[in-house]
GROMACS .gro file of C-alpha atoms in nm:
model
  365
    1UNK     CA    1  -3.353   3.756   4.469
    2UNK     CA    2  -3.116   3.471   4.380
    3UNK     CA    3  -3.114   3.318   4.031
    4UNK     CA    4  -3.220   2.984   4.177
    5UNK     CA    5  -3.526   3.139   4.340
    6UNK     CA    6  -3.613   3.331   4.021
    7UNK     CA    7  -3.600   3.009   3.821
    8UNK     CA    8  -3.821   2.843   4.080
    9UNK     CA    9  -4.081   3.119   4.061
   10UNK     CA   10  -4.068   3.133   3.682
   11UNK     CA   11  -4.138   2.759   3.683
   12UNK     CA   12  -4.435   2.806   3.922
   13UNK     CA   13  -4.579   3.085   3.706
   14UNK     CA   14  -4.585   2.854   3.405
   15UNK     CA   15  -4.263   2.954   3.222
   16UNK     CA   16  -4.101   2.627   3.108
   17UNK     CA   17  -3.738   2.564   3.022
   18UNK     CA   18  -3.648   2.414   2.685
   19UNK     CA   19  -3.600   2.069   2.839
   20UNK     CA   20  -3.935   2.088   3.018
   21UNK     CA   21  -4.113   2.195   2.696
   22UNK     CA   22  -3.958   1.899   2.508
   23UNK     CA   23  -4.058   1.662   2.788
   24UNK     CA   24  -4.411   1.804   2.788
   25UNK     CA   25  -4.440   1.762   2.409
   26UNK     CA   26  -4.313   1.402   2.436
   27UNK     CA   27  -4.564   1.332   2.713
   28UNK     CA   28  -4.852   1.474   2.506
   29UNK     CA   29  -4.744   1.266   2.204
   30UNK     CA   30  -4.734   0.950   2.419
   31UNK     CA   31  -5.083   1.024   2.553
   32UNK     CA   32  -5.217   1.076   2.199
   33UNK     CA   33  -5.063   0.743   2.088
   34UNK     CA   34  -5.217   0.575   2.393
   35UNK     CA   35  -5.562   0.711   2.300
   36UNK     CA   36  -5.518   0.588   1.940
   37UNK     CA   37  -5.413   0.240   2.064
   38UNK     CA   38  -5.716   0.230   2.293
   39UNK     CA   39  -5.949   0.319   2.005
   40UNK     CA   40  -5.794   0.044   1.786
   41UNK     CA   41  -5.836  -0.208   2.069
   42UNK     CA   42  -6.199  -0.099   2.106
   43UNK     CA   43  -6.266  -0.155   1.733
   44UNK     CA   44  -6.099  -0.501   1.740
   45UNK     CA   45  -6.307  -0.600   2.045
   46UNK     CA   46  -6.629  -0.500   1.865
   47UNK     CA   47  -6.527  -0.699   1.553
   48UNK     CA   48  -6.447  -1.008   1.765
   49UNK     CA   49  -6.780  -0.979   1.945
   50UNK     CA   50  -6.968  -0.961   1.612
   51UNK     CA   51  -6.780  -1.265   1.477
   52UNK     CA   52  -6.850  -1.463   1.796
   53UNK     CA   53  -7.220  -1.376   1.776
   54UNK     CA   54  -7.240  -1.491   1.413
   55UNK     CA   55  -7.068  -1.819   1.504
   56UNK     CA   56  -7.318  -1.886   1.783
   57UNK     CA   57  -7.613  -1.816   1.550
   58UNK     CA   58  -7.472  -2.068   1.299
   59UNK     CA   59  -7.441  -2.334   1.574
   60UNK     CA   60  -7.802  -2.276   1.681
   61UNK     CA   61  -7.926  -2.323   1.321
   62UNK     CA   62  -7.735  -2.654   1.293
   63UNK     CA   63  -7.891  -2.785   1.614
   64UNK     CA   64  -8.244  -2.698   1.496
   65UNK     CA   65  -8.187  -2.865   1.156
   66UNK     CA   66  -8.064  -3.190   1.319
   67UNK     CA   67  -8.370  -3.222   1.546
   68UNK     CA   68  -8.644  -3.333   1.291
   69UNK     CA   69  -8.466  -3.653   1.168
   70UNK     CA   70  -8.432  -3.769   1.529
   71UNK     CA   71  -8.806  -3.726   1.588
   72UNK     CA   72  -8.895  -3.911   1.263
   73UNK     CA   73  -8.669  -4.203   1.353
   74UNK     CA   74  -8.831  -4.232   1.693
   75UNK     CA   75  -9.179  -4.235   1.535
   76UNK     CA   76  -9.092  -4.519   1.290
   77UNK     CA   77  -8.940  -4.716   1.574
   78UNK     CA   78  -9.257  -4.676   1.787
   79UNK     CA   79  -9.477  -4.818   1.511
   80UNK     CA   80  -9.279  -5.151   1.514
   81UNK     CA   81  -9.277  -5.198   1.892
   82UNK     CA   82  -9.533  -5.359   2.110
   83UNK     CA   83  -9.766  -5.174   2.337
   84UNK     CA   84  -9.537  -5.232   2.633
   85UNK     CA   85  -9.235  -5.113   2.442
   86UNK     CA   86  -9.426  -4.806   2.328
   87UNK     CA   87  -9.474  -4.694   2.686
   88UNK     CA   88  -9.105  -4.735   2.754
   89UNK     CA   89  -9.006  -4.544   2.439
   90UNK     CA   90  -9.253  -4.266   2.517
   91UNK     CA   91  -9.098  -4.235   2.859
   92UNK     CA   92  -8.747  -4.217   2.707
   93UNK     CA   93  -8.871  -3.970   2.446
   94UNK     CA   94  -9.018  -3.744   2.712
   95UNK     CA   95  -8.688  -3.758   2.902
   96UNK     CA   96  -8.497  -3.664   2.587
   97UNK     CA   97  -8.732  -3.373   2.521
   98UNK     CA   98  -8.685  -3.251   2.875
   99UNK     CA   99  -8.307  -3.266   2.841
  100UNK     CA  100  -8.281  -3.092   2.501
  101UNK     CA  101  -8.443  -2.760   2.597
  102UNK     CA  102  -8.220  -2.744   2.902
  103UNK     CA  103  -7.910  -2.773   2.685
  104UNK     CA  104  -8.036  -2.518   2.437
  105UNK     CA  105  -8.134  -2.280   2.714
  106UNK     CA  106  -7.788  -2.309   2.870
  107UNK     CA  107  -7.626  -2.248   2.531
  108UNK     CA  108  -7.844  -1.948   2.457
  109UNK     CA  109  -7.772  -1.807   2.801
  110UNK     CA  110  -7.402  -1.853   2.741
  111UNK     CA  111  -7.426  -1.681   2.404
  112UNK     CA  112  -7.625  -1.394   2.548
  113UNK     CA  113  -7.388  -1.342   2.837
  114UNK     CA  114  -7.069  -1.338   2.630
  115UNK     CA  115  -7.132  -1.019   2.425
  116UNK     CA  116  -7.232  -0.805   2.724
  117UNK     CA  117  -6.897  -0.888   2.885
  118UNK     CA  118  -6.723  -0.760   2.573
  119UNK     CA  119  -6.956  -0.460   2.564
  120UNK     CA  120  -6.881  -0.383   2.927
  121UNK     CA  121  -6.509  -0.401   2.860
  122UNK     CA  122  -6.556  -0.179   2.553
  123UNK     CA  123  -6.757   0.073   2.756
  124UNK     CA  124  -6.485   0.081   3.020
  125UNK     CA  125  -6.222   0.143   2.750
  126UNK     CA  126  -6.429   0.427   2.602
  127UNK     CA  127  -6.478   0.580   2.947
  128UNK     CA  128  -6.103   0.556   3.012
  129UNK     CA  129  -6.036   0.740   2.684
  130UNK     CA  130  -6.285   1.010   2.778
  131UNK     CA  131  -6.131   1.039   3.124
  132UNK     CA  132  -5.786   1.085   2.969
  133UNK     CA  133  -5.923   1.360   2.745
  134UNK     CA  134  -6.085   1.529   3.047
  135UNK     CA  135  -5.754   1.517   3.235
  136UNK     CA  136  -5.577   1.678   2.938
  137UNK     CA  137  -5.841   1.951   2.921
  138UNK     CA  138  -5.833   2.014   3.295
  139UNK     CA  139  -5.454   2.053   3.289
  140UNK     CA  140  -5.469   2.281   2.982
  141UNK     CA  141  -5.307   2.622   2.960
  142UNK     CA  142  -5.628   2.826   2.975
  143UNK     CA  143  -5.758   2.632   3.277
  144UNK     CA  144  -5.439   2.715   3.470
  145UNK     CA  145  -5.457   3.082   3.370
  146UNK     CA  146  -5.822   3.110   3.476
  147UNK     CA  147  -5.753   2.945   3.812
  148UNK     CA  148  -5.450   3.167   3.875
  149UNK     CA  149  -5.632   3.490   3.797
  150UNK     CA  150  -5.931   3.409   4.017
  151UNK     CA  151  -5.701   3.312   4.302
  152UNK     CA  152  -5.485   3.625   4.281
  153UNK     CA  153  -5.780   3.859   4.338
  154UNK     CA  154  -5.815   3.765   4.705
  155UNK     CA  155  -5.494   3.579   4.787
  156UNK     CA  156  -5.272   3.880   4.858
  157UNK     CA  157  -5.508   4.052   5.103
  158UNK     CA  158  -5.592   3.733   5.292
  159UNK     CA  159  -5.230   3.623   5.331
  160UNK     CA  160  -5.112   3.969   5.433
  161UNK     CA  161  -5.374   3.978   5.709
  162UNK     CA  162  -5.253   3.649   5.852
  163UNK     CA  163  -4.882   3.728   5.806
  164UNK     CA  164  -4.864   4.082   5.947
  165UNK     CA  165  -5.046   4.128   6.272
  166UNK     CA  166  -4.802   4.344   6.467
  167UNK     CA  167  -4.514   4.121   6.357
  168UNK     CA  168  -4.153   4.232   6.335
  169UNK     CA  169  -4.030   4.274   5.981
  170UNK     CA  170  -3.732   4.038   5.986
  171UNK     CA  171  -3.570   3.848   5.700
  172UNK     CA  172  -3.816   3.558   5.725
  173UNK     CA  173  -4.113   3.797   5.710
  174UNK     CA  174  -3.968   3.972   5.404
  175UNK     CA  175  -3.921   3.639   5.224
  176UNK     CA  176  -4.280   3.540   5.307
  177UNK     CA  177  -4.408   3.876   5.182
  178UNK     CA  178  -4.212   3.844   4.859
  179UNK     CA  179  -4.371   3.505   4.797
  180UNK     CA  180  -4.719   3.651   4.857
  181UNK     CA  181  -4.660   3.938   4.613
  182UNK     CA  182  -4.532   3.707   4.339
  183UNK     CA  183  -4.825   3.468   4.389
  184UNK     CA  184  -5.057   3.768   4.347
  185UNK     CA  185  -4.905   3.830   3.998
  186UNK     CA  186  -4.730   4.153   4.097
  187UNK     CA  187  -4.417   4.045   3.910
  188UNK     CA  188  -4.057   3.982   4.014
  189UNK     CA  189  -3.925   4.334   3.956
  190UNK     CA  190  -4.209   4.514   4.135
  191UNK     CA  191  -4.201   4.265   4.423
  192UNK     CA  192  -3.828   4.326   4.473
  193UNK     CA  193  -3.886   4.704   4.483
  194UNK     CA  194  -4.152   4.666   4.754
  195UNK     CA  195  -3.927   4.442   4.961
  196UNK     CA  196  -3.630   4.679   4.917
  197UNK     CA  197  -3.839   4.981   5.024
  198UNK     CA  198  -3.975   4.804   5.332
  199UNK     CA  199  -3.637   4.670   5.440
  200UNK     CA  200  -3.490   5.023   5.431
  201UNK     CA  201  -3.770   5.193   5.627
  202UNK     CA  202  -3.930   4.922   5.846
  203UNK     CA  203  -3.673   4.647   5.900
  204UNK     CA  204  -3.683   4.498   6.251
  205UNK     CA  205  -3.989   4.710   6.334
  206UNK     CA  206  -4.345   4.601   6.398
  207UNK     CA  207  -4.568   4.645   6.092
  208UNK     CA  208  -4.930   4.569   6.010
  209UNK     CA  209  -5.127   4.498   5.693
  210UNK     CA  210  -5.218   4.864   5.632
  211UNK     CA  211  -4.854   4.981   5.636
  212UNK     CA  212  -4.762   4.708   5.387
  213UNK     CA  213  -5.045   4.812   5.151
  214UNK     CA  214  -4.947   5.182   5.174
  215UNK     CA  215  -4.588   5.095   5.079
  216UNK     CA  216  -4.714   4.870   4.798
  217UNK     CA  217  -4.930   5.155   4.661
  218UNK     CA  218  -4.638   5.399   4.674
  219UNK     CA  219  -4.410   5.160   4.483
  220UNK     CA  220  -4.673   5.093   4.215
  221UNK     CA  221  -4.737   5.467   4.180
  222UNK     CA  222  -4.363   5.528   4.148
  223UNK     CA  223  -4.342   5.271   3.865
  224UNK     CA  224  -4.644   5.399   3.673
  225UNK     CA  225  -4.610   5.778   3.718
  226UNK     CA  226  -4.330   5.821   3.458
  227UNK     CA  227  -4.550   5.644   3.204
  228UNK     CA  228  -4.847   5.873   3.266
  229UNK     CA  229  -4.944   6.112   2.988
  230UNK     CA  230  -5.262   6.317   2.949
  231UNK     CA  231  -5.505   6.242   2.666
  232UNK     CA  232  -5.489   6.576   2.488
  233UNK     CA  233  -5.734   6.635   2.202
  234UNK     CA  234  -5.675   6.894   1.929
  235UNK     CA  235  -5.928   7.093   1.729
  236UNK     CA  236  -5.886   6.872   1.424
  237UNK     CA  237  -6.199   6.671   1.345
  238UNK     CA  238  -6.249   6.390   1.383
  239UNK     CA  239  -5.999   6.297   1.654
  240UNK     CA  240  -5.937   5.926   1.597
  241UNK     CA  241  -5.871   5.708   1.904
  242UNK     CA  242  -5.763   5.347   1.837
  243UNK     CA  243  -5.809   5.099   2.126
  244UNK     CA  244  -5.588   4.787   2.126
  245UNK     CA  245  -5.497   4.512   2.373
  246UNK     CA  246  -5.518   4.142   2.451
  247UNK     CA  247  -5.842   3.950   2.496
  248UNK     CA  248  -6.044   4.045   2.803
  249UNK     CA  249  -5.825   4.337   2.912
  250UNK     CA  250  -6.115   4.586   2.913
  251UNK     CA  251  -6.083   4.767   2.579
  252UNK     CA  252  -6.457   4.794   2.516
  253UNK     CA  253  -6.531   4.899   2.875
  254UNK     CA  254  -6.259   5.166   2.870
  255UNK     CA  255  -6.387   5.293   2.536
  256UNK     CA  256  -6.743   5.313   2.671
  257UNK     CA  257  -6.637   5.510   2.980
  258UNK     CA  258  -6.437   5.760   2.774
  259UNK     CA  259  -6.726   5.795   2.529
  260UNK     CA  260  -6.956   5.880   2.819
  261UNK     CA  261  -6.702   6.130   2.957
  262UNK     CA  262  -6.659   6.320   2.629
  263UNK     CA  263  -7.032   6.313   2.550
  264UNK     CA  264  -7.095   6.470   2.891
  265UNK     CA  265  -6.852   6.748   2.791
  266UNK     CA  266  -7.065   6.826   2.483
  267UNK     CA  267  -6.847   6.644   2.231
  268UNK     CA  268  -7.006   6.457   1.939
  269UNK     CA  269  -6.878   6.101   1.970
  270UNK     CA  270  -6.898   5.811   1.724
  271UNK     CA  271  -6.796   5.449   1.796
  272UNK     CA  272  -6.666   5.209   1.529
  273UNK     CA  273  -6.717   4.839   1.616
  274UNK     CA  274  -6.389   4.714   1.471
  275UNK     CA  275  -6.407   4.386   1.667
  276UNK     CA  276  -6.582   4.179   1.402
  277UNK     CA  277  -6.453   3.850   1.544
  278UNK     CA  278  -6.586   3.818   1.901
  279UNK     CA  279  -6.945   3.708   1.945
  280UNK     CA  280  -7.171   3.975   2.105
  281UNK     CA  281  -6.900   4.244   2.066
  282UNK     CA  282  -7.140   4.468   1.870
  283UNK     CA  283  -7.417   4.414   2.124
  284UNK     CA  284  -7.185   4.515   2.409
  285UNK     CA  285  -7.074   4.830   2.224
  286UNK     CA  286  -7.435   4.915   2.144
  287UNK     CA  287  -7.516   4.919   2.516
  288UNK     CA  288  -7.222   5.155   2.581
  289UNK     CA  289  -7.316   5.379   2.286
  290UNK     CA  290  -7.672   5.411   2.421
  291UNK     CA  291  -7.541   5.502   2.768
  292UNK     CA  292  -7.299   5.758   2.622
  293UNK     CA  293  -7.543   5.897   2.367
  294UNK     CA  294  -7.300   5.815   2.085
  295UNK     CA  295  -7.364   5.680   1.737
  296UNK     CA  296  -7.225   5.336   1.651
  297UNK     CA  297  -7.103   5.205   1.314
  298UNK     CA  298  -7.099   4.825   1.289
  299UNK     CA  299  -7.100   4.542   1.037
  300UNK     CA  300  -7.169   4.172   1.021
  301UNK     CA  301  -6.970   3.930   1.237
  302UNK     CA  302  -6.663   3.809   1.047
  303UNK     CA  303  -6.660   4.104   0.806
  304UNK     CA  304  -6.341   4.296   0.719
  305UNK     CA  305  -6.253   4.523   1.014
  306UNK     CA  306  -6.031   4.756   0.807
  307UNK     CA  307  -6.307   4.818   0.552
  308UNK     CA  308  -6.559   4.895   0.827
  309UNK     CA  309  -6.318   5.145   0.989
  310UNK     CA  310  -6.259   5.314   0.651
  311UNK     CA  311  -6.634   5.366   0.612
  312UNK     CA  312  -6.663   5.488   0.972
  313UNK     CA  313  -6.404   5.763   0.912
  314UNK     CA  314  -6.593   5.877   0.601
  315UNK     CA  315  -6.918   5.886   0.794
  316UNK     CA  316  -6.760   6.070   1.091
  317UNK     CA  317  -6.631   6.344   0.857
  318UNK     CA  318  -6.963   6.386   0.680
  319UNK     CA  319  -7.152   6.416   1.010
  320UNK     CA  320  -6.906   6.654   1.178
  321UNK     CA  321  -6.808   6.414   1.457
  322UNK     CA  322  -6.557   6.544   1.713
  323UNK     CA  323  -6.420   6.209   1.833
  324UNK     CA  324  -6.417   5.871   1.657
  325UNK     CA  325  -6.337   5.581   1.892
  326UNK     CA  326  -6.234   5.256   1.722
  327UNK     CA  327  -6.269   4.926   1.907
  328UNK     CA  328  -6.055   4.633   1.785
  329UNK     CA  329  -6.044   4.260   1.845
  330UNK     CA  330  -5.823   4.126   2.125
  331UNK     CA  331  -5.490   3.990   2.007
  332UNK     CA  332  -5.159   3.857   2.138
  333UNK     CA  333  -4.829   3.972   1.994
  334UNK     CA  334  -4.732   3.617   1.891
  335UNK     CA  335  -5.034   3.578   1.657
  336UNK     CA  336  -4.881   3.691   1.329
  337UNK     CA  337  -5.205   3.701   1.130
  338UNK     CA  338  -5.377   3.917   1.394
  339UNK     CA  339  -5.082   4.156   1.416
  340UNK     CA  340  -5.085   4.182   1.036
  341UNK     CA  341  -5.455   4.271   1.056
  342UNK     CA  342  -5.377   4.550   1.305
  343UNK     CA  343  -5.110   4.690   1.074
  344UNK     CA  344  -5.364   4.687   0.790
  345UNK     CA  345  -5.612   4.883   1.009
  346UNK     CA  346  -5.347   5.149   1.081
  347UNK     CA  347  -5.258   5.174   0.709
  348UNK     CA  348  -5.625   5.223   0.619
  349UNK     CA  349  -5.663   5.495   0.885
  350UNK     CA  350  -5.352   5.677   0.755
  351UNK     CA  351  -5.492   5.672   0.401
  352UNK     CA  352  -5.786   5.873   0.530
  353UNK     CA  353  -5.573   6.095   0.758
  354UNK     CA  354  -5.189   6.074   0.756
  355UNK     CA  355  -5.175   6.215   1.111
  356UNK     CA  356  -5.413   5.950   1.248
  357UNK     CA  357  -5.463   5.762   1.468
  358UNK     CA  358  -5.418   6.065   1.692
  359UNK     CA  359  -5.411   5.845   2.003
  360UNK     CA  360  -5.342   5.471   2.022
  361UNK     CA  361  -5.461   5.344   2.360
  362UNK     CA  362  -5.315   5.014   2.482
  363UNK     CA  363  -5.547   4.872   2.750
  364UNK     CA  364  -5.372   4.648   3.006
  365UNK     CA  365  -5.511   4.440   3.290
   0.00000   0.00000   0.00000
């Protein structure tokens, strides 16, 4: 595969160059500043609306305070007029009264309409801010990972079926197949081995989906076989098995299956719930321990994992346990504090037994 194509695929798989990372950080910073500016504009709009409302209330009070003198003046004037003039004045007075409420009503309607316009604009600004946050969340790292993993489960099989239906394996077909394998998260190196193997044996021949899958299985087996090693247990008790791996790789499930296997062979198994961080981790292990017929040692959520494991080893010795299986919290290698915690767990185990852990099992997905 050419360097240009590798760079293209690395970019598609989410690996960013230094320039792209800097551009992404600058973009995020600009978006955060935009959100802050929007919030400031929202606050200023609310302050202006409150000031405008107070001003309108003051104007209304002034109008109501000016009204009584006008009425009193009209009454004193009516007392000095003749009966004919009184009728005329009453008519004018009634006209004035009819006009005044109309003006006040129009003013009050204007005052009432103005704030809602500001409120509507404020609501639209708030909704825009929320929409921007939603867009940031939707384009987040974990969202992309989740979408990629769910897609890769069925993508490879579906695309192989449509690509290879008694089709000749030419250069174009090999390139298409390589793209399918990389999109299915097989990896660049493994994908190249599959393509190389097929081009040697099947080039310019008709192939189908089954033949491609057989070759794929052979290549994967060839890669993994040298790494295979049996899980050999000695007579020393307890045999301590430490399970490690990233989040969601299947550590607890693997531990539960092995516990069931060894219990079925007549071994006395104990499980230490060393994952004191994840919610419901103890409950999940309890289900597995019940299925395997194994005893479980657990503590409160958030408690010290190393201290719990120390107590579990003491208890396993006193009860004559054959195998002690230790579950741990998921962790990535770039989380320094979590890697330090794992080192502490190993140190605590070695204080109890310098030869332990007898097997450290890295669970990969």
